[in-house]
PDB file of C-alpha atoms and ligand atoms in Angstrom:
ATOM      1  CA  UNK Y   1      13.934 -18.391 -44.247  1.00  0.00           C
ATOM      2  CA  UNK Y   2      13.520 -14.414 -43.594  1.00  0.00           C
ATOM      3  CA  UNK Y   3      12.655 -14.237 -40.026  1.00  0.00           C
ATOM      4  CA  UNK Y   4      10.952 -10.499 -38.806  1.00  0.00           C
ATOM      5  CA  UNK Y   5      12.782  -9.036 -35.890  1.00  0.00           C
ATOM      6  CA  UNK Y   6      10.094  -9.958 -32.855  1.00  0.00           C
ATOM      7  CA  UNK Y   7       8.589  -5.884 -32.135  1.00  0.00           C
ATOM      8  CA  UNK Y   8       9.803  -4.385 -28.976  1.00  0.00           C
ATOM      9  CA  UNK Y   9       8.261  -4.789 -25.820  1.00  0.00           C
ATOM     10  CA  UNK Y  10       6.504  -1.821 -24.404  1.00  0.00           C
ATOM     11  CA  UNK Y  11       4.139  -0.829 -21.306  1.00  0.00           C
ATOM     12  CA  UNK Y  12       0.916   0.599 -21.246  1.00  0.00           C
ATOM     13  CA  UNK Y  13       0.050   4.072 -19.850  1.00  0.00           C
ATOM     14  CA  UNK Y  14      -2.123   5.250 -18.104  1.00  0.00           C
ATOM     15  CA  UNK Y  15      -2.859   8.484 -16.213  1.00  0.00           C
ATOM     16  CA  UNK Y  16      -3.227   8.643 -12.105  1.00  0.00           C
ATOM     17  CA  UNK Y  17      -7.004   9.538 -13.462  1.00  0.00           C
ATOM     18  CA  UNK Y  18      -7.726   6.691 -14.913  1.00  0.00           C
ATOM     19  CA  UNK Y  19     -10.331   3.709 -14.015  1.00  0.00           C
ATOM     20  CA  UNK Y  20      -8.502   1.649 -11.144  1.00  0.00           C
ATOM     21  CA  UNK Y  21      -9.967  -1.379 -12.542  1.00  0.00           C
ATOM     22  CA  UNK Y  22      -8.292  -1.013 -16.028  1.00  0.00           C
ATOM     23  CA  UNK Y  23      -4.897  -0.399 -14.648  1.00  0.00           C
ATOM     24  CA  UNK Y  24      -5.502  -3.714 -12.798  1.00  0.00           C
ATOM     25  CA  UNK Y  25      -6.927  -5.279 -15.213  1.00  0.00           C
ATOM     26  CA  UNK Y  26      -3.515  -4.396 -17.426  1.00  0.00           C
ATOM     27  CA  UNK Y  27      -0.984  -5.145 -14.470  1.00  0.00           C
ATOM     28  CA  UNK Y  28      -2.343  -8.182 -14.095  1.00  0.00           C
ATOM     29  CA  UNK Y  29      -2.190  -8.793 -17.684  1.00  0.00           C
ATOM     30  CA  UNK Y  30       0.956  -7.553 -18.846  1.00  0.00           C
ATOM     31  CA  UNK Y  31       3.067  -7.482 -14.850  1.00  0.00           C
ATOM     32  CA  UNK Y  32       3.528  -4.013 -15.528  1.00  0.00           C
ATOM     33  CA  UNK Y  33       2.265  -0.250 -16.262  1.00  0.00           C
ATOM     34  CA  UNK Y  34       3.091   3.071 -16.192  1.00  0.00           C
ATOM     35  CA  UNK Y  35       1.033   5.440 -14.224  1.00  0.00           C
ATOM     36  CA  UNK Y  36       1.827   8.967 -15.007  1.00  0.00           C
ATOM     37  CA  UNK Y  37       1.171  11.516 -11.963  1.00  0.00           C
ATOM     38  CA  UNK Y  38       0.758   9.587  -8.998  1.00  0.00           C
ATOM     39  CA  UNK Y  39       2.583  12.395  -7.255  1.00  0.00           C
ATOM     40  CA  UNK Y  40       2.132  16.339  -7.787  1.00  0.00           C
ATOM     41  CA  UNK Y  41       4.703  19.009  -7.803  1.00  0.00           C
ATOM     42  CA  UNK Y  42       3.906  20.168  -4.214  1.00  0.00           C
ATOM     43  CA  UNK Y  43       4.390  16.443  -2.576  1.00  0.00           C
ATOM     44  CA  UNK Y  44       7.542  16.055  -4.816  1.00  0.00           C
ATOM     45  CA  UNK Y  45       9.219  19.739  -3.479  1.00  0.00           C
ATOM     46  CA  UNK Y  46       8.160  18.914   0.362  1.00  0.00           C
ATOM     47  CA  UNK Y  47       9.583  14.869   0.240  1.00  0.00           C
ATOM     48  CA  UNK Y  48      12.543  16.006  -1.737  1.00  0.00           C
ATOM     49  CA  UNK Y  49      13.436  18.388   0.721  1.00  0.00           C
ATOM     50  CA  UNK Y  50      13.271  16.001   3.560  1.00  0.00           C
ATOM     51  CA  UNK Y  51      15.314  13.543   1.663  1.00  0.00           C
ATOM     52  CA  UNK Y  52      18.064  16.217   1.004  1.00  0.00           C
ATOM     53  CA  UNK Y  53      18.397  16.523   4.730  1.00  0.00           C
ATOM     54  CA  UNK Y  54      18.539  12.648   5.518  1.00  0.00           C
ATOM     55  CA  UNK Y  55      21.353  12.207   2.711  1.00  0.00           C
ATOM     56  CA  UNK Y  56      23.063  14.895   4.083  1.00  0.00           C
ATOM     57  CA  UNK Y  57      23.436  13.289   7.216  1.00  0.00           C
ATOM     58  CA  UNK Y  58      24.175   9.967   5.702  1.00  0.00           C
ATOM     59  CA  UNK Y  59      28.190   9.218   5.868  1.00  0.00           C
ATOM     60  CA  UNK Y  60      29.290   9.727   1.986  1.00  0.00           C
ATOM     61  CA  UNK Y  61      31.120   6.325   1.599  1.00  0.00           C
ATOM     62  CA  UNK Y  62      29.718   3.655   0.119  1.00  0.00           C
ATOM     63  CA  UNK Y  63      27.734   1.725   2.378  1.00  0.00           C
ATOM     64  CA  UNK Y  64      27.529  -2.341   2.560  1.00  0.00           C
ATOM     65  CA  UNK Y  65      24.633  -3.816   3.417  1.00  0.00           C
ATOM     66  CA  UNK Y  66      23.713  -7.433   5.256  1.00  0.00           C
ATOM     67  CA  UNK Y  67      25.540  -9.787   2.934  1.00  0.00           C
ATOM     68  CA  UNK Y  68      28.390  -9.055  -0.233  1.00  0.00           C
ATOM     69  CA  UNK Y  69      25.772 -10.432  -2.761  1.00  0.00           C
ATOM     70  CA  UNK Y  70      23.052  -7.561  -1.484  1.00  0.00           C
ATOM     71  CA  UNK Y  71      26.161  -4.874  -1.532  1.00  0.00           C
ATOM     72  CA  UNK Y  72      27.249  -6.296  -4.944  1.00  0.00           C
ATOM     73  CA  UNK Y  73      23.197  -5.993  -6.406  1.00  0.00           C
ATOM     74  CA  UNK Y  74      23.008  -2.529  -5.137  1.00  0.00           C
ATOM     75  CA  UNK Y  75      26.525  -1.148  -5.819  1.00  0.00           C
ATOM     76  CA  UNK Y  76      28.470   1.368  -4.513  1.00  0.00           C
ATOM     77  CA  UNK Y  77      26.572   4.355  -6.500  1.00  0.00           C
ATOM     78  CA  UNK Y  78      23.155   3.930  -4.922  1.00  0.00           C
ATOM     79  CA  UNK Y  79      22.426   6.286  -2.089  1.00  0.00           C
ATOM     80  CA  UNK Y  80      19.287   3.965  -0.025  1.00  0.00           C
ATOM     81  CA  UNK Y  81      16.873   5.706   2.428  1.00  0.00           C
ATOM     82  CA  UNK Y  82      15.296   3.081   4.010  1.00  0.00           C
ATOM     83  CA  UNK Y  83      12.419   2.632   6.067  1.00  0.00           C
ATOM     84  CA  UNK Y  84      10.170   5.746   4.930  1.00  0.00           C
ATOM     85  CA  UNK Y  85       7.544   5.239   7.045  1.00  0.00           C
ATOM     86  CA  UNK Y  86       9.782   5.558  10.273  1.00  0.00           C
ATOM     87  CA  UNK Y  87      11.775   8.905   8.407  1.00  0.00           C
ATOM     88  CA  UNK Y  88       8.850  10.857   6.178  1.00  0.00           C
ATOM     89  CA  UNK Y  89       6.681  12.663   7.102  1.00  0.00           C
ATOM     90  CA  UNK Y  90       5.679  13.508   3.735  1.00  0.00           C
ATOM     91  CA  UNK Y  91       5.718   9.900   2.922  1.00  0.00           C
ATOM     92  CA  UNK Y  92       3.201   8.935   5.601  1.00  0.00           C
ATOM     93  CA  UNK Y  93       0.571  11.627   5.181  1.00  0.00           C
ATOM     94  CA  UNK Y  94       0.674  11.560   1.266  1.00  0.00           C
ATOM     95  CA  UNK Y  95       2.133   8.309  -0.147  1.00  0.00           C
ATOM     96  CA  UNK Y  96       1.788   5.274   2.053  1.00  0.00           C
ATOM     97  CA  UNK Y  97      -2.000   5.468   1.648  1.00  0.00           C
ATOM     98  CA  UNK Y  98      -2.354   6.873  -1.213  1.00  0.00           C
ATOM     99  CA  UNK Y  99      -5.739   6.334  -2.950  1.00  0.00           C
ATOM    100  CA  UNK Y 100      -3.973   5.260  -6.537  1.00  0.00           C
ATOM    101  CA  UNK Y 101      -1.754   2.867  -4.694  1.00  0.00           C
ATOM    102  CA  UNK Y 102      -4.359   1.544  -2.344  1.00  0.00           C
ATOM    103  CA  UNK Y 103      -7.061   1.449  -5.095  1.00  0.00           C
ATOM    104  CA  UNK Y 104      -4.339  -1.089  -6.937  1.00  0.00           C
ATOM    105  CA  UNK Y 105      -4.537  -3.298  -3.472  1.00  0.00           C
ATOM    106  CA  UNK Y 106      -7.690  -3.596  -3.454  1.00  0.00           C
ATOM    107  CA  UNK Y 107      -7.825  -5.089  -6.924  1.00  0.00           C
ATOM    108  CA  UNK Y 108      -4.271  -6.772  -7.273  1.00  0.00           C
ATOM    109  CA  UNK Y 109      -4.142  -7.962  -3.292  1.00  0.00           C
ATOM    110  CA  UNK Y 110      -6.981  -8.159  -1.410  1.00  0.00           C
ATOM    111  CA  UNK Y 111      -8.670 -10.940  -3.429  1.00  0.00           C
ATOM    112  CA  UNK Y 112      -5.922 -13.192  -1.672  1.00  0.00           C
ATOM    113  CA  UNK Y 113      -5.530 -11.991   2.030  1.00  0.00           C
ATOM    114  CA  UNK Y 114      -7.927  -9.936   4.789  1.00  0.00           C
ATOM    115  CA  UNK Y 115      -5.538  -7.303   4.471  1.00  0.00           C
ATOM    116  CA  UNK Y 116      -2.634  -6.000   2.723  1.00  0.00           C
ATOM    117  CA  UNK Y 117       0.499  -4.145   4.643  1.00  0.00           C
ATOM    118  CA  UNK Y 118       3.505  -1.769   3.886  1.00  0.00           C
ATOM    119  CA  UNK Y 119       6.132  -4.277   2.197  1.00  0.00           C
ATOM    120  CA  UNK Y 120       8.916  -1.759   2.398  1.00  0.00           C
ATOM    121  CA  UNK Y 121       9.829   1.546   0.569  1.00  0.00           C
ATOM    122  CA  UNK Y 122      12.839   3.416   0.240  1.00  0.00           C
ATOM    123  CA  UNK Y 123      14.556   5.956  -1.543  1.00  0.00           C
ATOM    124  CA  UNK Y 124      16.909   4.807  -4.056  1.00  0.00           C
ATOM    125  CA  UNK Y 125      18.713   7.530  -5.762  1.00  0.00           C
ATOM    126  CA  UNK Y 126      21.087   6.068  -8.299  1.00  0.00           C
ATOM    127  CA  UNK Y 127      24.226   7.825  -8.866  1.00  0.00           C
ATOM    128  CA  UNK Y 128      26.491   8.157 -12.449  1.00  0.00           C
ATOM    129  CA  UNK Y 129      28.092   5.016 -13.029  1.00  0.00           C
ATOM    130  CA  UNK Y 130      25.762   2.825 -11.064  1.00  0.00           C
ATOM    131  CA  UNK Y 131      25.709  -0.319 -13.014  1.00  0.00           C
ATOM    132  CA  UNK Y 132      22.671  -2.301 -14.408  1.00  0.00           C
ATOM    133  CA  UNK Y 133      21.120  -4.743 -11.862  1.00  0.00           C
ATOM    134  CA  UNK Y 134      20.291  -7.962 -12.211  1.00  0.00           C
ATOM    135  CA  UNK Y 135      17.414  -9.077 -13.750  1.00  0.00           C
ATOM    136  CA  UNK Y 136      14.807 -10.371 -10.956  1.00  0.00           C
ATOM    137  CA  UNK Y 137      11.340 -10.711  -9.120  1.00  0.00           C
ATOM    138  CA  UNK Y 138      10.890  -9.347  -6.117  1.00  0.00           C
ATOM    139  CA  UNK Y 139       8.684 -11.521  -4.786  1.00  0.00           C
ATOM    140  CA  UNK Y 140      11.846 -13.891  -4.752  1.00  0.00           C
ATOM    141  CA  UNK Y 141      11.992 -12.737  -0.980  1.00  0.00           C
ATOM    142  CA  UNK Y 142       9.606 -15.977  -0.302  1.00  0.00           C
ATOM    143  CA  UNK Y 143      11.695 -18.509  -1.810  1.00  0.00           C
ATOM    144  CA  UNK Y 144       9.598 -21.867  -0.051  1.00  0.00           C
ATOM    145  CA  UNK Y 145       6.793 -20.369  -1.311  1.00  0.00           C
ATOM    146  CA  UNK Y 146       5.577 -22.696  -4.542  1.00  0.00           C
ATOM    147  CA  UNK Y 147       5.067 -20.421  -7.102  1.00  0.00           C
ATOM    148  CA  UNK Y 148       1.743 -18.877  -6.733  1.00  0.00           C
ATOM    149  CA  UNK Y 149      -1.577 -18.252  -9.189  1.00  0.00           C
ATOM    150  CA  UNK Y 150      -1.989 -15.122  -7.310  1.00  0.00           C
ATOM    151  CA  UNK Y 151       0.127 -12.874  -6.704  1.00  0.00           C
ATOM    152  CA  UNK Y 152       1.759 -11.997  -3.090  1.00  0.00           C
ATOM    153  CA  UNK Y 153       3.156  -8.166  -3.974  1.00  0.00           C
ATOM    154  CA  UNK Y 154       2.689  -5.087  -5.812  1.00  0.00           C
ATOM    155  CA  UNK Y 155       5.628  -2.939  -6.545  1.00  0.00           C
ATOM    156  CA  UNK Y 156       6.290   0.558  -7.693  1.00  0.00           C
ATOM    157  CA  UNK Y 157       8.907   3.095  -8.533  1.00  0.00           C
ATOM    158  CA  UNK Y 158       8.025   6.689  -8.378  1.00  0.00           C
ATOM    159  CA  UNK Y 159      10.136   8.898  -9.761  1.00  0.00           C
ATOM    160  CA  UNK Y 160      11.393  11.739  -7.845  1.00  0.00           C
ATOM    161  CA  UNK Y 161      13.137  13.482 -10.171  1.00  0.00           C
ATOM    162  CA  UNK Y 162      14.251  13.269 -14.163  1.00  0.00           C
ATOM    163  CA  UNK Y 163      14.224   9.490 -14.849  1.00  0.00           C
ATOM    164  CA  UNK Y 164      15.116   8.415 -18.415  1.00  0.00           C
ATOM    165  CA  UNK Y 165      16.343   5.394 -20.028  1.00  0.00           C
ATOM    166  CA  UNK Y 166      19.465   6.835 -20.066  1.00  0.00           C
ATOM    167  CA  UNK Y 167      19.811   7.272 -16.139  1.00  0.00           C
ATOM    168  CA  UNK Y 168      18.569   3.621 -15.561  1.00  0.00           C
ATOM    169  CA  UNK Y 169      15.267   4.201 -15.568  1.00  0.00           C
ATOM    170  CA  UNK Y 170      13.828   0.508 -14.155  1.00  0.00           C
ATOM    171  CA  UNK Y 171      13.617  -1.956 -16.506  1.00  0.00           C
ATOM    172  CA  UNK Y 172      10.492  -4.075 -17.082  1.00  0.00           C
ATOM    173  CA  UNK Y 173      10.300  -7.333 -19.268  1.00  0.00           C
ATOM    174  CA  UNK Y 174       6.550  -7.308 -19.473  1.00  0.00           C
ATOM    175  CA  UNK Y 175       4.538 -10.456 -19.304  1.00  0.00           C
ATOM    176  CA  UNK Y 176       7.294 -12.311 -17.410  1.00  0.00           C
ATOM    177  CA  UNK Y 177       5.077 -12.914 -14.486  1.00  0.00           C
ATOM    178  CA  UNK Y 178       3.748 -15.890 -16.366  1.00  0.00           C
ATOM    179  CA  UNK Y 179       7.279 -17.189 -17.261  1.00  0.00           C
ATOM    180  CA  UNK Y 180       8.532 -20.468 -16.247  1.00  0.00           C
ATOM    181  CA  UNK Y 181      11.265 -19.092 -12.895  1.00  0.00           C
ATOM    182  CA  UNK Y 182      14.509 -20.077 -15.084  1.00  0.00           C
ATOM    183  CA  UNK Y 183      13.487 -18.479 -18.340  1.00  0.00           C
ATOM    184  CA  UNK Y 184      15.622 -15.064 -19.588  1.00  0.00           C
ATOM    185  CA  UNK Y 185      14.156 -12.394 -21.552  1.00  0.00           C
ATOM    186  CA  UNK Y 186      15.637 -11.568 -24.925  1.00  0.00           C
ATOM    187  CA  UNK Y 187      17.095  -7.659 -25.391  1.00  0.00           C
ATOM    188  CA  UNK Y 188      13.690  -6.912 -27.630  1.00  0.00           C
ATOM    189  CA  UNK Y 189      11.478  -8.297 -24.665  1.00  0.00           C
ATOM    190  CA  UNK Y 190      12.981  -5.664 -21.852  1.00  0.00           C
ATOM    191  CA  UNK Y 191      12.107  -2.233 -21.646  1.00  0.00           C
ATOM    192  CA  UNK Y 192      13.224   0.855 -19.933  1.00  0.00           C
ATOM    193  CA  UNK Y 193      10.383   2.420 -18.096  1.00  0.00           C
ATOM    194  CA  UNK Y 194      11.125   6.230 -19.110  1.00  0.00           C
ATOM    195  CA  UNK Y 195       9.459   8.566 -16.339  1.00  0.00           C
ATOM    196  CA  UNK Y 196       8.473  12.073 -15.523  1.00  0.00           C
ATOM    197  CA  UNK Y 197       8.582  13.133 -12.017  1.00  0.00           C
ATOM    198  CA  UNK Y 198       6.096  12.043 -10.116  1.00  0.00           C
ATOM    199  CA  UNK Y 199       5.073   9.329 -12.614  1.00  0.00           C
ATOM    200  CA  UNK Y 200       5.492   5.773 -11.327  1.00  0.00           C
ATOM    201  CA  UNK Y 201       5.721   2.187 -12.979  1.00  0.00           C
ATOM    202  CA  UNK Y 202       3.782  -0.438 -11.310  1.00  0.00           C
ATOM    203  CA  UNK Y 203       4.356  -4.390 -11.358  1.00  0.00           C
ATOM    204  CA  UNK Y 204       3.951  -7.179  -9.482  1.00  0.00           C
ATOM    205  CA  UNK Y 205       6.055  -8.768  -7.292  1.00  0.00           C
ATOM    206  CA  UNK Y 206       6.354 -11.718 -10.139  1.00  0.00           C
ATOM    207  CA  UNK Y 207       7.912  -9.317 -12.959  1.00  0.00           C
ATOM    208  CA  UNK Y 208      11.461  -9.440 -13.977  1.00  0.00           C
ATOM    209  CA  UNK Y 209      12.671  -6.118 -14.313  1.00  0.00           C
ATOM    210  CA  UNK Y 210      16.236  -4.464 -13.057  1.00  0.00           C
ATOM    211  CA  UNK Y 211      17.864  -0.654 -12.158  1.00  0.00           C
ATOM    212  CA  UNK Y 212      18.959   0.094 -15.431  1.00  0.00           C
ATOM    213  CA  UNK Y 213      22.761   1.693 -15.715  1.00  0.00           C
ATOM    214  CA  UNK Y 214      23.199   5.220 -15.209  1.00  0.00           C
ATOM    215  CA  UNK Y 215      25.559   6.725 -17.769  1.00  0.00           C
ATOM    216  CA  UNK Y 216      24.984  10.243 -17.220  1.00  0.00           C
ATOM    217  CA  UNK Y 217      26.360  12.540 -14.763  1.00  0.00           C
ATOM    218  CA  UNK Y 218      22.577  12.918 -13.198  1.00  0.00           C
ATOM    219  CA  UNK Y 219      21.458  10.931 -10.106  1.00  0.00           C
ATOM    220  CA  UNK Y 220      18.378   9.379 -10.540  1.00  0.00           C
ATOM    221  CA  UNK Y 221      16.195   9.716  -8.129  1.00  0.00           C
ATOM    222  CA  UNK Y 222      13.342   7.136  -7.253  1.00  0.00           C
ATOM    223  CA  UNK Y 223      10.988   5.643  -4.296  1.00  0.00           C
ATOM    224  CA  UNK Y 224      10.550   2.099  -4.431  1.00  0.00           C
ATOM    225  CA  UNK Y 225       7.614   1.088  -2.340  1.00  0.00           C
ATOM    226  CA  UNK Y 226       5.890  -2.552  -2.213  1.00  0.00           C
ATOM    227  CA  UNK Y 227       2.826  -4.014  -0.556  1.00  0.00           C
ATOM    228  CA  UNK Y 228       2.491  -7.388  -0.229  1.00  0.00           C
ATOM    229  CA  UNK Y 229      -0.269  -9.633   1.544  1.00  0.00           C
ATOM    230  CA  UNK Y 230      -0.992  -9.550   4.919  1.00  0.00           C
ATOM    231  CA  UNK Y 231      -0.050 -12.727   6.038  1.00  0.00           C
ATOM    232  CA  UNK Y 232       3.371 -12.602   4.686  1.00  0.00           C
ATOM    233  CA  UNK Y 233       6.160 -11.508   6.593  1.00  0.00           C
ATOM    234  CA  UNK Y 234       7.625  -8.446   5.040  1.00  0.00           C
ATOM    235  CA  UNK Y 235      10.587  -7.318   3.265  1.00  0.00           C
ATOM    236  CA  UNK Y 236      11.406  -4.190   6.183  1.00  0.00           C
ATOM    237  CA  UNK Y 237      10.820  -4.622   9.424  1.00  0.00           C
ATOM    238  CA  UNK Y 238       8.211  -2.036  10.027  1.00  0.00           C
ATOM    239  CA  UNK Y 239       7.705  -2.861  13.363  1.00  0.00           C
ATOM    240  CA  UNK Y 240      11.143  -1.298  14.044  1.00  0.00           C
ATOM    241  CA  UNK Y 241      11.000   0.861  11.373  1.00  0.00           C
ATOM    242  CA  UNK Y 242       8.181   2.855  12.360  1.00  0.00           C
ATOM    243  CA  UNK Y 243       8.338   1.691  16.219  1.00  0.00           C
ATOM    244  CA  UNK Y 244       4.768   2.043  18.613  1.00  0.00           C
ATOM    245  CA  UNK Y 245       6.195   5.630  19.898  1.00  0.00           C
ATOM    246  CA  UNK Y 246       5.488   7.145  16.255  1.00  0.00           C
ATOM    247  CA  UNK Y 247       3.091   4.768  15.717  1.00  0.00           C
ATOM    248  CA  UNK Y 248       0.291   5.943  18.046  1.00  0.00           C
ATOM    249  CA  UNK Y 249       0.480   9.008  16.973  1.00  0.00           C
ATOM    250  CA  UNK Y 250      -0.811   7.897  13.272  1.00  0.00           C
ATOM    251  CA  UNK Y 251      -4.104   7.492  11.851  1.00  0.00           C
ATOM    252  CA  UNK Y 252      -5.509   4.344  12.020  1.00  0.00           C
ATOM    253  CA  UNK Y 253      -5.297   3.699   8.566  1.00  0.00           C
ATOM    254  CA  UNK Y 254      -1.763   4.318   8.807  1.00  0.00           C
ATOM    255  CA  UNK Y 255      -1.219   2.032  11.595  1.00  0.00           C
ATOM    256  CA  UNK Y 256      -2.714  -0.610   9.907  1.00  0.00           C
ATOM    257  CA  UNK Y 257      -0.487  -0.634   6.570  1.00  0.00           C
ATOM    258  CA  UNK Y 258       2.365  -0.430   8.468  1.00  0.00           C
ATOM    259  CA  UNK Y 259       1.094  -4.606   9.849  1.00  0.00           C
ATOM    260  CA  UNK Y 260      -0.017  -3.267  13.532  1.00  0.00           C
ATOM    261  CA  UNK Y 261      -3.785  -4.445  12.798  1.00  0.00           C
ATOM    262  CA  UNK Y 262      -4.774  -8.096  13.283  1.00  0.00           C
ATOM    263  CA  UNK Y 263      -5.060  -9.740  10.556  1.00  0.00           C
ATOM    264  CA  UNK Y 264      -8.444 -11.673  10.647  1.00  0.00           C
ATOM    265  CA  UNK Y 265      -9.060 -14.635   8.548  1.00  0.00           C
ATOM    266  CA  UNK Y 266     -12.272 -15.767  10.134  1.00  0.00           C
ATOM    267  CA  UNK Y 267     -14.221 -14.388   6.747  1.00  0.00           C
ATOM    268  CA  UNK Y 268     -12.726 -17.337   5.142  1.00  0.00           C
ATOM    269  CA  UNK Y 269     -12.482 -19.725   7.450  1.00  0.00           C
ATOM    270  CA  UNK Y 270      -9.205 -19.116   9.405  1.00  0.00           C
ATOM    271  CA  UNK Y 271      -7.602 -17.867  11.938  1.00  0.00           C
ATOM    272  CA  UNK Y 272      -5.988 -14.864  13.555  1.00  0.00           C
ATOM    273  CA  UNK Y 273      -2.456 -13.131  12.730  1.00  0.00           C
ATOM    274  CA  UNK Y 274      -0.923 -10.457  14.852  1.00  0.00           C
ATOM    275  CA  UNK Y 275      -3.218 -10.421  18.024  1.00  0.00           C
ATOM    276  CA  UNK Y 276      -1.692  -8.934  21.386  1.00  0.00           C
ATOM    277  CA  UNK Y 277      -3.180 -10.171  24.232  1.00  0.00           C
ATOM    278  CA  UNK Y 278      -5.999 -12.041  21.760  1.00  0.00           C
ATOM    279  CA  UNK Y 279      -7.497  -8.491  20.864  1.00  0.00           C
ATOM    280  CA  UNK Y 280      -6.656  -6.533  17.747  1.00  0.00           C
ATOM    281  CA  UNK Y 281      -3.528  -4.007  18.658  1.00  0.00           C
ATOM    282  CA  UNK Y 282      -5.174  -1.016  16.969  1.00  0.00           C
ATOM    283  CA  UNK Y 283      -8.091  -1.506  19.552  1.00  0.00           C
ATOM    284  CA  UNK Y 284      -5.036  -1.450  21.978  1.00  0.00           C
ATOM    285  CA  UNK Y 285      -3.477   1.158  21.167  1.00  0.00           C
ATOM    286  CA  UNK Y 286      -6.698   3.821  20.872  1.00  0.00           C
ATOM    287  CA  UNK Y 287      -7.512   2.529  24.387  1.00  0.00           C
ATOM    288  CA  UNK Y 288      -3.950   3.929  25.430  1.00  0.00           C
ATOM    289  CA  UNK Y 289      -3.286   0.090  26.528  1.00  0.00           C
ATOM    290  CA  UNK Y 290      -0.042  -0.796  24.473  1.00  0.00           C
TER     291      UNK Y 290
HETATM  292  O1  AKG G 301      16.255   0.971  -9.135  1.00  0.00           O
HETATM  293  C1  AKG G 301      15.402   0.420  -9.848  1.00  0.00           C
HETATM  294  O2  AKG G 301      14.955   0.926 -10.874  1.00  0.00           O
HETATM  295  C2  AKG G 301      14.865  -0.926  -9.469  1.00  0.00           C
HETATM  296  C3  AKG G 301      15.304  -1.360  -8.108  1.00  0.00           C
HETATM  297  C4  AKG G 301      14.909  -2.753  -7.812  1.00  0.00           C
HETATM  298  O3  AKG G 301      14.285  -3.413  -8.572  1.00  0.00           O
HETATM  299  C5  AKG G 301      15.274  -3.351  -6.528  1.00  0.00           C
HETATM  300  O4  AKG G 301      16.126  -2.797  -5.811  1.00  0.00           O
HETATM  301  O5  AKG G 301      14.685  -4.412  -6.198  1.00  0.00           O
HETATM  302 FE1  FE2 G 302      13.469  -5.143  -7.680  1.00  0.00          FE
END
């Protein structure tokens, strides 16, 4: 019997422009799409620059991280800035809120909590050599969760600079989300999620996908930001990250992704998460009381 090669997978594509509903509609279809210019040229030139300054601080050997299998998954050629919400500025006032990104809450998160938070986001600029990751979900940070109808994160990389297939542009296997956990894609059912800068691929937390391997002599350059549901705990510890000093200074909008509002389940019948003192903290804090 002749069997026809199964077609590549791809991605859909949409523009920053488009109908927020449709680009839900699709991530939640297919786990993943691309989303060409979330970020202009002006945001990209001002973040860049502040990144350039952190890394140039950061000690030039490779860095380990908590445990050998998390310095073994990143590898020695990624450069990580961490906790962007404690070191951006740029980041703060034109990516953690975001109207693209938090139109894509709305749809993808809110249905399933009172209110979604900051999950984490970093820099990850991936350096020549820097192998292919393993394949995995993100949302694997909740392990003793069962697996869920609904999903608990959304996840993008934004690209930052030049990121092709052949830098290790992320990898995507769409319509793994609905995979049973132990099930690996085929090569034809992953695809590298080529990007301009400022264009970003979005998934959900429940999408297999990977760094690809760099074999050029560019870094690529990316930010990895998640949201996740407000009742989870999350991936960074934000509360650290961006501590109450910086914090008060922020919008209240901005306060609130980063987990320092209450969240109140009491519109469907629960409870409370996050109170100080049984009041909501962002009441708290424009009172001048914490
Ligand atoms: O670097 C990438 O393209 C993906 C990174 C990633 O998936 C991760 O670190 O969890
Ligand atoms: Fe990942």
């Amino acid at each position: 019997m002749i069997t026809t090669p199964a077609a590549p997978a791809r991605i859909a594509a949409f523009d920053a422009s488009d109908d927020a509903d449709a680009i839900a509609e699709r991530m939640l279809g297919d786990g993943a799409v691309i989303v060409r210019n979330v970020l202009g040229q002006r945001t990209l030139d001002a973040f860049n620059a502040e990144i350039d300054e952190w890394f140039a601080r950061q000690d030039a050997a490779p860095r380990t991280y908590m445990n050998d299998t998390v310095t073994h998954f990143f590898g020695p050629q990624t450069r990580h800035l961490a906790g962007l919400a404690g070191k951006s500025k740029v980041f703060r006032g034109e990516v953690l809120c975001h109207e693209v990104l938090m139109a894509q809450c709305e749809r993808v998160l809110r249905p399933h909590c009172a209110a979604y938070q900051l999950n984490f986001a970093d820099v990850m600029d991936r350096g020549p050599g820097a192998a292919r990751q393993l394949i995995h979900r993100d949302d694997g940070i909740w392990p003793y969760l069962p697996r869920q109808a609904f999903p608990l994160e959304f996840a993008t990389m934004i690209a930052l600079g030049p990121f092709t297939p052949e830098m290790g542009a992320t990898l995507i296997v769409p319509g793994s989300h609905r995979w049973d956990a132990d099930r690996q894609p085929e090569p034809h059912e992953i695809v590298a999620a080529g990007l301009e800068p400022g264009d970003a691929v979005f998934y959900l937390g429940s999408t297999l996908h990977a760094g690809g391997e760099n074999r050029t002599r560019q870094r690529r350059r990316g930010m990895h930001l998640s949201y996740c549901l407000g009742w989870l705990r999350t991936e960074d510890n934000n509360y650290l990250t961006a501590p109450i000093d910086l914090v008060r200074t922020l919008p209240r909008e901005q306060q609130a992704i980063l987990g320092y509002a209450l969240h109140d389940g009491i519109e469907v019948n629960g409870g409370f998460l996050g109170a100080v003192d049984w009041r909501n903290p962002l009441d708290l804090i424009s009172e001048g009381k914490i």
